[in-house]
């Protein structure tokens, strides 16, 4: 199971439990069989019990996300600076750069194949992009080069981490959290790949 699926399962499980718990609170609040003091006491008793459920979900979700972020950042490093030690890779990249400098690669399909080979090496892609120049005839080729959105990716994952801290904790279990939790689930499902790479908006189905 991917880290993405693990994280969704933890948040979804907590969302369902928190919804059941919130419904119990609503039932107690609306009952006429208890005094206001009795209602408050019963709600606080249930909340105290549910706090451990929230803490447990939090303590599962955060390490899953953190380990996924760590693996993603390692992947980025391996695909850029890590490639510096791969002589065959460097020779191939050097030859590609020479061909682009000489203007030998003008076929769109050939260029797509080159981008596919270096798609995870953002340093190589930046070099290729710079070598292409800014002529109008090169615009179509520039469009084939993936954007370096690592900083945006980091921010999105950091925002997700902050939301987990904000909505899955023992201190707000009596709040209505279902929509917030569902929003997190929707974001993970639609905007993140299995390795937590962000999916660009233009690729979101």
PDB file of N, CA and C in Angstrom, residues 44-105:
ATOM      1  N   UNK A  44     -18.831  15.829  28.098  1.00  0.00           N
ATOM      2  CA  UNK A  44     -17.424  15.893  28.492  1.00  0.00           C
ATOM      3  C   UNK A  44     -16.843  14.499  28.731  1.00  0.00           C
ATOM      4  N   UNK A  45     -17.663  13.601  29.259  1.00  0.00           N
ATOM      5  CA  UNK A  45     -17.214  12.218  29.477  1.00  0.00           C
ATOM      6  C   UNK A  45     -16.897  11.539  28.141  1.00  0.00           C
ATOM      7  N   UNK A  46     -17.811  11.715  27.166  1.00  0.00           N
ATOM      8  CA  UNK A  46     -17.596  11.124  25.842  1.00  0.00           C
ATOM      9  C   UNK A  46     -16.386  11.753  25.141  1.00  0.00           C
ATOM     10  N   UNK A  47     -16.249  13.083  25.299  1.00  0.00           N
ATOM     11  CA  UNK A  47     -15.132  13.784  24.673  1.00  0.00           C
ATOM     12  C   UNK A  47     -13.801  13.299  25.237  1.00  0.00           C
ATOM     13  N   UNK A  48     -13.763  13.079  26.533  1.00  0.00           N
ATOM     14  CA  UNK A  48     -12.532  12.604  27.167  1.00  0.00           C
ATOM     15  C   UNK A  48     -12.134  11.238  26.616  1.00  0.00           C
ATOM     16  N   UNK A  49     -13.138  10.401  26.376  1.00  0.00           N
ATOM     17  CA  UNK A  49     -12.865   9.076  25.812  1.00  0.00           C
ATOM     18  C   UNK A  49     -12.392   9.176  24.360  1.00  0.00           C
ATOM     19  N   UNK A  50     -12.977  10.131  23.628  1.00  0.00           N
ATOM     20  CA  UNK A  50     -12.665  10.245  22.198  1.00  0.00           C
ATOM     21  C   UNK A  50     -11.316  10.923  21.935  1.00  0.00           C
ATOM     22  N   UNK A  51     -10.808  11.631  22.920  1.00  0.00           N
ATOM     23  CA  UNK A  51      -9.532  12.327  22.745  1.00  0.00           C
ATOM     24  C   UNK A  51      -8.405  11.371  22.366  1.00  0.00           C
ATOM     25  N   UNK A  52      -8.428  10.166  22.934  1.00  0.00           N
ATOM     26  CA  UNK A  52      -7.381   9.193  22.617  1.00  0.00           C
ATOM     27  C   UNK A  52      -7.494   8.711  21.167  1.00  0.00           C
ATOM     28  N   UNK A  53      -8.741   8.657  20.658  1.00  0.00           N
ATOM     29  CA  UNK A  53      -8.960   8.276  19.253  1.00  0.00           C
ATOM     30  C   UNK A  53      -8.332   9.325  18.336  1.00  0.00           C
ATOM     31  N   UNK A  54      -8.552  10.605  18.691  1.00  0.00           N
ATOM     32  CA  UNK A  54      -7.991  11.702  17.901  1.00  0.00           C
ATOM     33  C   UNK A  54      -6.466  11.682  17.960  1.00  0.00           C
ATOM     34  N   UNK A  55      -5.923  11.485  19.150  1.00  0.00           N
ATOM     35  CA  UNK A  55      -4.463  11.473  19.298  1.00  0.00           C
ATOM     36  C   UNK A  55      -3.847  10.313  18.520  1.00  0.00           C
ATOM     37  N   UNK A  56      -4.515   9.176  18.555  1.00  0.00           N
ATOM     38  CA  UNK A  56      -4.025   7.996  17.843  1.00  0.00           C
ATOM     39  C   UNK A  56      -4.004   8.237  16.327  1.00  0.00           C
ATOM     40  N   UNK A  57      -5.064   8.849  15.812  1.00  0.00           N
ATOM     41  CA  UNK A  57      -5.133   9.153  14.382  1.00  0.00           C
ATOM     42  C   UNK A  57      -4.042  10.156  14.001  1.00  0.00           C
ATOM     43  N   UNK A  58      -3.866  11.158  14.835  1.00  0.00           N
ATOM     44  CA  UNK A  58      -2.816  12.155  14.607  1.00  0.00           C
ATOM     45  C   UNK A  58      -1.440  11.492  14.569  1.00  0.00           C
ATOM     46  N   UNK A  59      -1.193  10.608  15.544  1.00  0.00           N
ATOM     47  CA  UNK A  59       0.122   9.969  15.668  1.00  0.00           C
ATOM     48  C   UNK A  59       0.389   8.948  14.564  1.00  0.00           C
ATOM     49  N   UNK A  60      -0.651   8.557  13.842  1.00  0.00           N
ATOM     50  CA  UNK A  60      -0.465   7.695  12.665  1.00  0.00           C
ATOM     51  C   UNK A  60      -0.257   8.533  11.403  1.00  0.00           C
ATOM     52  N   UNK A  61      -1.057   9.600  11.273  1.00  0.00           N
ATOM     53  CA  UNK A  61      -1.045  10.397  10.041  1.00  0.00           C
ATOM     54  C   UNK A  61       0.258  11.174   9.845  1.00  0.00           C
ATOM     55  N   UNK A  62       0.728  11.822  10.894  1.00  0.00           N
ATOM     56  CA  UNK A  62       1.915  12.675  10.770  1.00  0.00           C
ATOM     57  C   UNK A  62       3.155  11.887  10.334  1.00  0.00           C
ATOM     58  N   UNK A  63       3.470  10.741  10.962  1.00  0.00           N
ATOM     59  CA  UNK A  63       4.654   9.984  10.505  1.00  0.00           C
ATOM     60  C   UNK A  63       4.535   9.469   9.068  1.00  0.00           C
ATOM     61  N   UNK A  64       3.318   9.107   8.651  1.00  0.00           N
ATOM     62  CA  UNK A  64       3.122   8.656   7.264  1.00  0.00           C
ATOM     63  C   UNK A  64       3.463   9.792   6.309  1.00  0.00           C
ATOM     64  N   UNK A  65       2.942  10.983   6.589  1.00  0.00           N
ATOM     65  CA  UNK A  65       3.202  12.132   5.727  1.00  0.00           C
ATOM     66  C   UNK A  65       4.679  12.516   5.769  1.00  0.00           C
ATOM     67  N   UNK A  66       5.259  12.551   6.964  1.00  0.00           N
ATOM     68  CA  UNK A  66       6.663  12.951   7.099  1.00  0.00           C
ATOM     69  C   UNK A  66       7.595  11.990   6.361  1.00  0.00           C
ATOM     70  N   UNK A  67       7.330  10.699   6.475  1.00  0.00           N
ATOM     71  CA  UNK A  67       8.186   9.718   5.794  1.00  0.00           C
ATOM     72  C   UNK A  67       8.020   9.816   4.274  1.00  0.00           C
ATOM     73  N   UNK A  68       6.799  10.133   3.832  1.00  0.00           N
ATOM     74  CA  UNK A  68       6.549  10.320   2.404  1.00  0.00           C
ATOM     75  C   UNK A  68       7.279  11.545   1.863  1.00  0.00           C
ATOM     76  N   UNK A  69       7.269  12.639   2.632  1.00  0.00           N
ATOM     77  CA  UNK A  69       7.973  13.856   2.235  1.00  0.00           C
ATOM     78  C   UNK A  69       9.474  13.594   2.172  1.00  0.00           C
ATOM     79  N   UNK A  70       9.989  12.884   3.167  1.00  0.00           N
ATOM     80  CA  UNK A  70      11.417  12.558   3.201  1.00  0.00           C
ATOM     81  C   UNK A  70      11.821  11.724   1.986  1.00  0.00           C
ATOM     82  N   UNK A  71      10.987  10.739   1.635  1.00  0.00           N
ATOM     83  CA  UNK A  71      11.279   9.882   0.472  1.00  0.00           C
ATOM     84  C   UNK A  71      11.225  10.686  -0.824  1.00  0.00           C
ATOM     85  N   UNK A  72      10.273  11.622  -0.905  1.00  0.00           N
ATOM     86  CA  UNK A  72      10.136  12.449  -2.102  1.00  0.00           C
ATOM     87  C   UNK A  72      11.353  13.352  -2.271  1.00  0.00           C
ATOM     88  N   UNK A  73      11.805  13.961  -1.179  1.00  0.00           N
ATOM     89  CA  UNK A  73      12.969  14.841  -1.246  1.00  0.00           C
ATOM     90  C   UNK A  73      14.230  14.049  -1.595  1.00  0.00           C
ATOM     91  N   UNK A  74      14.325  12.819  -1.117  1.00  0.00           N
ATOM     92  CA  UNK A  74      15.462  11.956  -1.469  1.00  0.00           C
ATOM     93  C   UNK A  74      15.429  11.635  -2.963  1.00  0.00           C
ATOM     94  N   UNK A  75      14.235  11.387  -3.479  1.00  0.00           N
ATOM     95  CA  UNK A  75      14.073  11.109  -4.915  1.00  0.00           C
ATOM     96  C   UNK A  75      14.548  12.301  -5.741  1.00  0.00           C
ATOM     97  N   UNK A  76      14.161  13.499  -5.309  1.00  0.00           N
ATOM     98  CA  UNK A  76      14.599  14.705  -6.012  1.00  0.00           C
ATOM     99  C   UNK A  76      16.116  14.826  -5.998  1.00  0.00           C
ATOM    100  N   UNK A  77      16.726  14.568  -4.835  1.00  0.00           N
ATOM    101  CA  UNK A  77      18.187  14.658  -4.732  1.00  0.00           C
ATOM    102  C   UNK A  77      18.861  13.628  -5.631  1.00  0.00           C
ATOM    103  N   UNK A  78      18.348  12.396  -5.579  1.00  0.00           N
ATOM    104  CA  UNK A  78      18.937  11.305  -6.375  1.00  0.00           C
ATOM    105  C   UNK A  78      18.842  11.578  -7.871  1.00  0.00           C
ATOM    106  N   UNK A  79      17.767  12.255  -8.286  1.00  0.00           N
ATOM    107  CA  UNK A  79      17.567  12.520  -9.711  1.00  0.00           C
ATOM    108  C   UNK A  79      18.304  13.766 -10.206  1.00  0.00           C
ATOM    109  N   UNK A  80      18.946  14.489  -9.295  1.00  0.00           N
ATOM    110  CA  UNK A  80      19.711  15.666  -9.718  1.00  0.00           C
ATOM    111  C   UNK A  80      21.178  15.487  -9.335  1.00  0.00           C
ATOM    112  N   UNK A  81      21.510  15.811  -8.101  1.00  0.00           N
ATOM    113  CA  UNK A  81      22.915  15.688  -7.684  1.00  0.00           C
ATOM    114  C   UNK A  81      23.372  14.240  -7.653  1.00  0.00           C
ATOM    115  N   UNK A  82      22.460  13.321  -7.395  1.00  0.00           N
ATOM    116  CA  UNK A  82      22.828  11.905  -7.361  1.00  0.00           C
ATOM    117  C   UNK A  82      23.308  11.389  -8.700  1.00  0.00           C
ATOM    118  N   UNK A  83      22.815  12.022  -9.774  1.00  0.00           N
ATOM    119  CA  UNK A  83      23.186  11.602 -11.126  1.00  0.00           C
ATOM    120  C   UNK A  83      24.593  12.050 -11.506  1.00  0.00           C
ATOM    121  N   UNK A  84      25.183  12.935 -10.718  1.00  0.00           N
ATOM    122  CA  UNK A  84      26.514  13.441 -11.041  1.00  0.00           C
ATOM    123  C   UNK A  84      27.570  12.329 -11.015  1.00  0.00           C
ATOM    124  N   UNK A  85      27.305  11.276 -10.256  1.00  0.00           N
ATOM    125  CA  UNK A  85      28.261  10.175 -10.141  1.00  0.00           C
ATOM    126  C   UNK A  85      28.053   9.098 -11.205  1.00  0.00           C
ATOM    127  N   UNK A  86      26.980   9.241 -11.975  1.00  0.00           N
ATOM    128  CA  UNK A  86      26.666   8.264 -13.015  1.00  0.00           C
ATOM    129  C   UNK A  86      27.297   8.730 -14.324  1.00  0.00           C
ATOM    130  N   UNK A  87      28.451   8.150 -14.676  1.00  0.00           N
ATOM    131  CA  UNK A  87      29.201   8.614 -15.846  1.00  0.00           C
ATOM    132  C   UNK A  87      28.420   8.421 -17.143  1.00  0.00           C
ATOM    133  N   UNK A  88      27.756   7.288 -17.304  1.00  0.00           N
ATOM    134  CA  UNK A  88      26.978   7.043 -18.531  1.00  0.00           C
ATOM    135  C   UNK A  88      25.854   8.063 -18.687  1.00  0.00           C
ATOM    136  N   UNK A  89      25.190   8.369 -17.576  1.00  0.00           N
ATOM    137  CA  UNK A  89      24.110   9.352 -17.588  1.00  0.00           C
ATOM    138  C   UNK A  89      24.660  10.723 -17.988  1.00  0.00           C
ATOM    139  N   UNK A  90      25.800  11.089 -17.410  1.00  0.00           N
ATOM    140  CA  UNK A  90      26.393  12.398 -17.686  1.00  0.00           C
ATOM    141  C   UNK A  90      26.866  12.513 -19.136  1.00  0.00           C
ATOM    142  N   UNK A  91      27.416  11.420 -19.676  1.00  0.00           N
ATOM    143  CA  UNK A  91      27.853  11.424 -21.080  1.00  0.00           C
ATOM    144  C   UNK A  91      26.651  11.609 -22.003  1.00  0.00           C
ATOM    145  N   UNK A  92      25.578  10.884 -21.688  1.00  0.00           N
ATOM    146  CA  UNK A  92      24.352  11.009 -22.482  1.00  0.00           C
ATOM    147  C   UNK A  92      23.785  12.412 -22.416  1.00  0.00           C
ATOM    148  N   UNK A  93      23.784  13.008 -21.220  1.00  0.00           N
ATOM    149  CA  UNK A  93      23.272  14.367 -21.053  1.00  0.00           C
ATOM    150  C   UNK A  93      24.149  15.365 -21.809  1.00  0.00           C
ATOM    151  N   UNK A  94      25.467  15.188 -21.726  1.00  0.00           N
ATOM    152  CA  UNK A  94      26.398  16.084 -22.420  1.00  0.00           C
ATOM    153  C   UNK A  94      26.174  16.030 -23.931  1.00  0.00           C
ATOM    154  N   UNK A  95      25.978  14.825 -24.458  1.00  0.00           N
ATOM    155  CA  UNK A  95      25.719  14.671 -25.899  1.00  0.00           C
ATOM    156  C   UNK A  95      24.401  15.334 -26.298  1.00  0.00           C
ATOM    157  N   UNK A  96      23.392  15.173 -25.439  1.00  0.00           N
ATOM    158  CA  UNK A  96      22.088  15.801 -25.702  1.00  0.00           C
ATOM    159  C   UNK A  96      22.229  17.320 -25.745  1.00  0.00           C
ATOM    160  N   UNK A  97      22.956  17.857 -24.776  1.00  0.00           N
ATOM    161  CA  UNK A  97      23.166  19.308 -24.707  1.00  0.00           C
ATOM    162  C   UNK A  97      23.878  19.808 -25.969  1.00  0.00           C
ATOM    163  N   UNK A  98      24.881  19.052 -26.433  1.00  0.00           N
ATOM    164  CA  UNK A  98      25.608  19.439 -27.651  1.00  0.00           C
ATOM    165  C   UNK A  98      24.676  19.469 -28.861  1.00  0.00           C
ATOM    166  N   UNK A  99      23.801  18.469 -28.949  1.00  0.00           N
ATOM    167  CA  UNK A  99      22.862  18.417 -30.076  1.00  0.00           C
ATOM    168  C   UNK A  99      21.890  19.594 -30.041  1.00  0.00           C
ATOM    169  N   UNK A 100      21.422  19.953 -28.849  1.00  0.00           N
ATOM    170  CA  UNK A 100      20.500  21.083 -28.721  1.00  0.00           C
ATOM    171  C   UNK A 100      21.223  22.381 -29.056  1.00  0.00           C
ATOM    172  N   UNK A 101      22.470  22.529 -28.576  1.00  0.00           N
ATOM    173  CA  UNK A 101      23.265  23.729 -28.872  1.00  0.00           C
ATOM    174  C   UNK A 101      23.478  23.889 -30.370  1.00  0.00           C
ATOM    175  N   UNK A 102      23.649  22.739 -31.048  1.00  0.00           N
ATOM    176  CA  UNK A 102      23.893  22.773 -32.499  1.00  0.00           C
ATOM    177  C   UNK A 102      22.607  22.932 -33.297  1.00  0.00           C
ATOM    178  N   UNK A 103      21.457  22.914 -32.604  1.00  0.00           N
ATOM    179  CA  UNK A 103      20.173  23.051 -33.291  1.00  0.00           C
ATOM    180  C   UNK A 103      19.785  21.803 -34.060  1.00  0.00           C
ATOM    181  N   UNK A 104      20.359  20.664 -33.625  1.00  0.00           N
ATOM    182  CA  UNK A 104      20.129  19.410 -34.359  1.00  0.00           C
ATOM    183  C   UNK A 104      18.806  18.751 -34.008  1.00  0.00           C
ATOM    184  N   UNK A 105      18.205  19.164 -32.880  1.00  0.00           N
ATOM    185  CA  UNK A 105      16.950  18.539 -32.462  1.00  0.00           C
ATOM    186  C   UNK A 105      15.808  19.522 -32.679  1.00  0.00           C
TER     187      UNK A 105
END
